[in-house]
Amino acid sequence: MTDRLVWLPFDPAELGDPPAGLRYEVVDPTQEVPDSVEDVRFYVPPYQMGPAIGDVLPRMRGLEVVQLLSAGVDNVRSRVPEGVALCNGRGIHDTSTAELTLALVLASLRGIPDFVRAQDRREWTPGWRPALADRKVLLVGHGAIGEAIETRLLPFEVEVVRVARTARDGVHPVEDLPALLPDADVVILVVPLTDATRGLVDADFLARMKEGALLVNVARGAVVVTDDLVAALHSGRVRAAIDVAETEPLPADSPLWDAPGLLVSPHVGGASSAMWPRAHRLVRDQLHRYAAGEPLHNLMTGEY
């Protein structure tokens, strides 16, 4: 089998040493779908995923593997045909997302947005702000990205409390959240979007948070009930920093834009110079495994 077709969103030369026993085409199906669509065996969609990504999958009659460049699979999981292996981009975004998470936490606590606005007004505005040091950080989600965030948090002299879907050594189950929230100074969301996590952060969740606590969402927008967050921000009970929203781009009339105590970044957790070297390494490794008939990493669905 020397003619198995691979669709890539970038030049295969970027992989360094892709396996020779495969055939490569550079394709962005959001722009054009070549006639070779029925021959595709291994598909790496573009990182910026639109509706056309899902639309093209049923036309790939010989498809065996979909390798995403994103950590989340919620955009395509339901569109991947039965029996096709779906692999996520675990490992690609850990570094970038962890860096942004720390940036959002520090900027929010130390008032960096206020300093920027004051600079625009040519105003000198000294004052006291809370430090990250000595704070209790509740990390909701402890996969690869959660671990990367924790690694960067610990040098700041914080206490990290870990929460995941299921309990394990040193990690609380999600059922413990109601008891953990009142003591946390910072709550970081880094869970995948599933039926269980959709709307996880609602009015009750926010009401249990400590007065003045900071909520940071680098997971998915739908993990948080937007209206409930807006209400909590206007009450002044909590502050927040979000890199994701239920609707993206965030509409101009969204109440989030004007919500007090909120810092918004435009879903750029993985968008840094650290992404592509890690993406190329993962795809190269997966292709070598595929060509050799070895088990794939990051398998979410399918049995390849």
Short mmCIF file of C-alpha atoms in Angstrom, two decimals:
data_model
loop_
_atom_site.label_atom_id
_atom_site.label_comp_id
_atom_site.label_asym_id
_atom_site.label_seq_id
_atom_site.Cartn_x
_atom_site.Cartn_y
_atom_site.Cartn_z
CA MET A 1 0.00 0.00 0.00
CA THR A 2 2.26 2.76 -1.29
CA ASP A 3 -0.39 5.12 -2.59
CA ARG A 4 -2.33 5.96 0.55
CA LEU A 5 -3.27 9.62 0.26
CA VAL A 6 -2.66 12.13 3.06
CA TRP A 7 -4.22 15.60 3.07
CA LEU A 8 -2.18 18.17 4.99
CA PRO A 9 -2.87 21.86 5.66
CA PHE A 10 0.84 22.66 5.23
CA ASP A 11 3.78 21.68 3.03
CA PRO A 12 4.92 18.12 3.92
CA ALA A 13 8.48 19.46 3.89
CA GLU A 14 7.59 21.12 7.21
CA LEU A 15 7.52 17.64 8.74
CA GLY A 16 11.23 17.13 8.16
CA ASP A 17 11.14 13.40 7.36
CA PRO A 18 7.60 12.26 6.50
CA PRO A 19 7.28 8.55 5.70
CA ALA A 20 8.04 7.85 2.06
CA GLY A 21 5.34 5.23 1.57
CA LEU A 22 2.52 7.78 1.49
CA ARG A 23 1.26 10.31 -1.05
CA TYR A 24 0.75 13.91 0.08
CA GLU A 25 -1.46 16.78 -1.02
CA VAL A 26 -1.74 20.22 0.58
CA VAL A 27 -5.47 20.93 0.85
CA ASP A 28 -7.72 23.42 2.59
CA PRO A 29 -11.26 22.11 1.94
CA THR A 30 -12.74 25.38 3.18
CA GLN A 31 -11.32 26.90 -0.02
CA GLU A 32 -11.48 24.04 -2.52
CA VAL A 33 -12.23 20.30 -2.46
CA PRO A 34 -10.10 18.41 -5.02
CA ASP A 35 -11.38 15.38 -6.94
CA SER A 36 -9.01 13.25 -4.85
CA VAL A 37 -11.37 13.59 -1.87
CA GLU A 38 -12.58 9.99 -2.24
CA ASP A 39 -9.00 8.69 -2.06
CA VAL A 40 -8.02 10.36 1.22
CA ARG A 41 -6.93 7.92 3.91
CA PHE A 42 -5.32 10.24 6.47
CA TYR A 43 -6.74 13.73 6.92
CA VAL A 44 -5.23 16.64 8.86
CA PRO A 45 -7.74 19.53 8.76
CA PRO A 46 -6.64 23.16 8.93
CA TYR A 47 -6.24 24.53 12.44
CA GLN A 48 -8.87 27.24 11.91
CA MET A 49 -11.83 24.92 11.53
CA GLY A 50 -15.02 26.04 9.79
CA PRO A 51 -18.23 24.25 8.73
CA ALA A 52 -16.60 22.97 5.54
CA ILE A 53 -14.34 20.74 7.61
CA GLY A 54 -17.28 18.66 8.72
CA ASP A 55 -19.04 18.88 5.37
CA VAL A 56 -16.20 17.17 3.51
CA LEU A 57 -15.89 14.12 5.77
CA PRO A 58 -18.78 12.05 4.29
CA ARG A 59 -17.16 12.38 0.85
CA MET A 60 -13.97 10.69 2.07
CA ARG A 61 -15.08 7.13 1.32
CA GLY A 62 -11.72 5.58 2.10
CA LEU A 63 -10.96 7.65 5.19
CA GLU A 64 -9.13 5.89 8.02
CA VAL A 65 -7.71 8.65 10.24
CA VAL A 66 -8.61 12.24 11.12
CA GLN A 67 -5.79 13.99 12.97
CA LEU A 68 -6.84 17.31 14.45
CA LEU A 69 -4.50 20.15 15.29
CA SER A 70 -6.78 21.21 18.16
CA ALA A 71 -6.99 19.71 21.63
CA GLY A 72 -10.80 19.74 21.56
CA VAL A 73 -12.75 17.44 19.25
CA ASP A 74 -16.24 18.79 19.89
CA ASN A 75 -16.38 20.53 16.50
CA VAL A 76 -16.02 17.32 14.48
CA ARG A 77 -16.61 14.29 16.70
CA SER A 78 -20.21 13.82 15.58
CA ARG A 79 -19.24 14.17 11.90
CA VAL A 80 -16.50 11.53 11.80
CA PRO A 81 -17.81 8.33 10.16
CA GLU A 82 -18.05 5.19 12.27
CA GLY A 83 -14.85 3.19 12.29
CA VAL A 84 -12.63 6.15 11.43
CA ALA A 85 -9.93 6.96 13.97
CA LEU A 86 -10.20 10.48 15.39
CA CYS A 87 -7.06 11.79 17.10
CA ASN A 88 -6.77 15.12 18.87
CA GLY A 89 -3.83 17.50 19.08
CA ARG A 90 -2.84 16.67 22.64
CA GLY A 91 0.63 18.09 23.20
CA ILE A 92 0.43 20.79 20.53
CA HIS A 93 -1.11 23.56 22.61
CA ASP A 94 0.05 22.78 26.15
CA THR A 95 2.85 25.33 26.17
CA SER A 96 1.01 28.15 24.41
CA THR A 97 -2.22 27.74 26.37
CA ALA A 98 -0.42 27.49 29.69
CA GLU A 99 1.48 30.70 28.92
CA LEU A 100 -1.71 32.56 28.03
CA THR A 101 -3.45 31.25 31.14
CA LEU A 102 -0.70 32.65 33.36
CA ALA A 103 -0.81 35.92 31.41
CA LEU A 104 -4.58 36.22 31.96
CA VAL A 105 -4.29 35.42 35.65
CA LEU A 106 -1.46 37.86 36.29
CA ALA A 107 -2.91 40.61 34.12
CA SER A 108 -6.27 40.35 35.85
CA LEU A 109 -4.90 40.24 39.39
CA ARG A 110 -2.33 43.00 38.92
CA GLY A 111 -4.65 45.27 36.91
CA ILE A 112 -2.70 45.40 33.65
CA PRO A 113 -5.78 46.37 31.55
CA ASP A 114 -6.31 49.36 33.85
CA PHE A 115 -2.67 50.40 33.41
CA VAL A 116 -3.00 50.23 29.62
CA ARG A 117 -6.13 52.40 29.68
CA ALA A 118 -4.41 54.85 32.05
CA GLN A 119 -1.41 55.00 29.73
CA ASP A 120 -3.72 55.85 26.83
CA ARG A 121 -5.02 58.75 28.97
CA ARG A 122 -1.46 59.70 30.06
CA GLU A 123 -2.42 59.11 33.68
CA TRP A 124 -0.19 57.80 36.49
CA THR A 125 -2.35 55.47 38.62
CA PRO A 126 -0.44 53.74 41.43
CA GLY A 127 -2.25 51.46 43.84
CA TRP A 128 -2.33 48.08 45.58
CA ARG A 129 -3.48 44.96 43.73
CA PRO A 130 -3.67 41.30 44.79
CA ALA A 131 -0.64 39.13 44.03
CA LEU A 132 -0.77 35.61 42.70
CA ALA A 133 1.59 34.53 45.49
CA ASP A 134 -0.07 32.84 48.47
CA ARG A 135 -3.31 32.25 46.57
CA LYS A 136 -5.25 29.00 46.31
CA VAL A 137 -5.80 28.07 42.65
CA LEU A 138 -8.52 25.59 41.74
CA LEU A 139 -7.57 23.89 38.47
CA VAL A 140 -10.70 22.38 36.92
CA GLY A 141 -9.35 19.92 34.37
CA HIS A 142 -6.06 18.08 34.74
CA GLY A 143 -5.13 16.70 31.36
CA ALA A 144 -2.00 17.65 29.45
CA ILE A 145 -2.85 21.36 29.33
CA GLY A 146 -3.90 21.37 32.98
CA GLU A 147 -0.59 19.79 33.96
CA ALA A 148 1.30 22.37 31.89
CA ILE A 149 -0.59 25.18 33.64
CA GLU A 150 0.18 23.71 37.06
CA THR A 151 3.89 23.44 36.24
CA ARG A 152 3.96 27.17 35.50
CA LEU A 153 1.81 28.11 38.49
CA LEU A 154 3.87 26.44 41.18
CA PRO A 155 6.90 28.79 40.99
CA PHE A 156 4.51 31.63 41.91
CA GLU A 157 4.16 30.22 45.44
CA VAL A 158 0.55 29.15 45.13
CA GLU A 159 -1.43 26.18 46.38
CA VAL A 160 -2.93 24.22 43.47
CA VAL A 161 -6.05 22.13 44.01
CA ARG A 162 -6.71 19.74 41.13
CA VAL A 163 -10.12 18.64 39.87
CA ALA A 164 -10.88 16.20 37.04
CA ARG A 165 -13.74 14.10 35.77
CA THR A 166 -12.73 11.18 37.99
CA ALA A 167 -10.79 11.07 41.23
CA ARG A 168 -7.19 9.84 41.32
CA ASP A 169 -4.21 10.35 43.55
CA GLY A 170 -3.99 14.07 44.31
CA VAL A 171 -6.96 14.93 42.09
CA HIS A 172 -10.51 15.59 43.28
CA PRO A 173 -13.55 14.41 41.31
CA VAL A 174 -15.75 17.07 39.78
CA GLU A 175 -18.42 16.20 42.35
CA ASP A 176 -16.23 17.90 44.98
CA LEU A 177 -16.47 21.31 43.29
CA PRO A 178 -19.26 22.72 45.50
CA ALA A 179 -17.10 22.16 48.59
CA LEU A 180 -13.90 23.44 46.97
CA LEU A 181 -15.14 26.63 45.32
CA PRO A 182 -15.61 28.78 48.47
CA ASP A 183 -11.90 28.55 49.35
CA ALA A 184 -10.41 29.22 45.91
CA ASP A 185 -8.97 32.62 45.00
CA VAL A 186 -8.53 31.68 41.33
CA VAL A 187 -10.58 29.12 39.38
CA ILE A 188 -9.14 27.99 36.05
CA LEU A 189 -11.29 26.05 33.59
CA VAL A 190 -9.46 23.76 31.19
CA VAL A 191 -11.98 20.95 30.69
CA PRO A 192 -13.11 19.55 27.32
CA LEU A 193 -16.61 20.45 26.17
CA THR A 194 -18.87 17.45 26.75
CA ASP A 195 -22.48 16.93 27.77
CA ALA A 196 -21.23 16.82 31.37
CA THR A 197 -19.28 20.09 31.20
CA ARG A 198 -21.67 22.16 29.07
CA GLY A 199 -23.04 24.84 31.37
CA LEU A 200 -20.89 23.63 34.27
CA VAL A 201 -20.32 27.20 35.41
CA ASP A 202 -23.80 28.49 36.11
CA ALA A 203 -25.35 30.82 38.66
CA ASP A 204 -24.97 28.25 41.44
CA PHE A 205 -21.29 27.63 40.62
CA LEU A 206 -20.56 31.37 40.57
CA ALA A 207 -22.49 31.96 43.79
CA ARG A 208 -20.29 29.39 45.56
CA MET A 209 -17.08 31.15 44.52
CA LYS A 210 -15.26 33.26 47.08
CA GLU A 211 -16.09 36.96 47.10
CA GLY A 212 -13.66 38.68 44.72
CA ALA A 213 -12.34 35.42 43.22
CA LEU A 214 -11.09 35.27 39.64
CA LEU A 215 -12.56 32.87 37.06
CA VAL A 216 -10.36 32.07 34.05
CA ASN A 217 -11.81 30.14 31.11
CA VAL A 218 -9.38 28.66 28.59
CA ALA A 219 -11.63 25.65 27.93
CA ARG A 220 -14.66 26.24 25.71
CA GLY A 221 -17.16 29.09 25.86
CA ALA A 222 -20.15 26.81 26.41
CA VAL A 223 -18.66 25.50 29.66
CA VAL A 224 -19.87 28.81 31.15
CA VAL A 225 -23.45 30.08 31.05
CA THR A 226 -22.88 33.54 29.59
CA ASP A 227 -25.88 35.27 31.14
CA ASP A 228 -25.00 33.93 34.58
CA LEU A 229 -21.40 35.13 34.25
CA VAL A 230 -22.52 38.59 33.12
CA ALA A 231 -24.86 38.83 36.11
CA ALA A 232 -22.11 37.75 38.53
CA LEU A 233 -19.68 40.30 37.05
CA HIS A 234 -22.19 43.13 37.36
CA SER A 235 -22.83 42.16 40.98
CA GLY A 236 -19.12 42.62 41.66
CA ARG A 237 -18.82 39.25 43.41
CA VAL A 238 -16.29 37.83 40.97
CA ARG A 239 -13.90 38.85 38.23
CA ALA A 240 -13.11 36.88 35.11
CA ALA A 241 -10.75 36.44 32.19
CA ILE A 242 -11.88 34.45 29.16
CA ASP A 243 -10.15 33.28 26.01
CA VAL A 244 -13.29 31.59 24.69
CA ALA A 245 -16.96 32.44 24.23
CA GLU A 246 -20.13 30.57 23.32
CA THR A 247 -20.29 32.50 20.03
CA GLU A 248 -17.03 33.33 18.27
CA PRO A 249 -16.09 35.86 17.13
CA LEU A 250 -17.76 37.55 20.07
CA PRO A 251 -20.64 39.61 18.60
CA ALA A 252 -20.38 43.39 18.87
CA ASP A 253 -23.60 43.47 20.91
CA SER A 254 -22.50 40.82 23.41
CA PRO A 255 -22.99 41.96 27.02
CA LEU A 256 -19.54 40.53 27.79
CA TRP A 257 -17.81 43.50 26.15
CA ASP A 258 -19.12 45.91 28.77
CA ALA A 259 -19.13 43.58 31.78
CA PRO A 260 -17.06 45.01 34.66
CA GLY A 261 -14.04 43.09 35.88
CA LEU A 262 -13.69 41.06 32.69
CA LEU A 263 -10.61 40.58 30.51
CA VAL A 264 -11.28 39.09 27.04
CA SER A 265 -8.74 37.56 24.66
CA PRO A 266 -9.92 36.32 21.22
CA HIS A 267 -9.37 32.53 21.51
CA VAL A 268 -5.61 32.71 21.06
CA GLY A 269 -4.58 30.10 23.63
CA GLY A 270 -2.78 28.01 21.04
CA ALA A 271 -1.88 30.79 18.64
CA SER A 272 1.80 31.37 19.31
CA SER A 273 5.16 30.58 17.77
CA ALA A 274 5.29 27.46 19.97
CA MET A 275 2.36 25.82 18.17
CA TRP A 276 3.67 24.85 14.75
CA PRO A 277 6.90 23.07 15.79
CA ARG A 278 4.82 20.90 18.12
CA ALA A 279 2.11 20.36 15.51
CA HIS A 280 4.65 19.25 12.93
CA ARG A 281 6.28 16.85 15.41
CA LEU A 282 2.96 15.26 16.34
CA VAL A 283 1.75 14.85 12.75
CA ARG A 284 5.12 13.44 11.66
CA ASP A 285 5.04 10.89 14.48
CA GLN A 286 1.45 9.92 13.73
CA LEU A 287 2.19 9.46 10.02
CA HIS A 288 5.17 7.23 10.76
CA ARG A 289 2.97 5.16 13.06
CA TYR A 290 0.21 5.00 10.46
CA ALA A 291 2.62 3.95 7.69
CA ALA A 292 4.08 1.25 9.91
CA GLY A 293 0.70 -0.01 11.10
CA GLU A 294 1.48 0.95 14.70
CA PRO A 295 -1.05 2.25 17.27
CA LEU A 296 -1.73 5.97 17.02
CA HIS A 297 -1.41 8.47 19.85
CA ASN A 298 -4.27 10.64 21.13
CA LEU A 299 -6.98 8.27 19.89
CA MET A 300 -10.43 9.68 20.73
CA THR A 301 -12.70 7.44 18.64
CA GLY A 302 -12.25 4.57 16.19
CA GLU A 303 -10.08 1.48 16.41
CA TYR A 304 -7.29 2.03 13.91
#
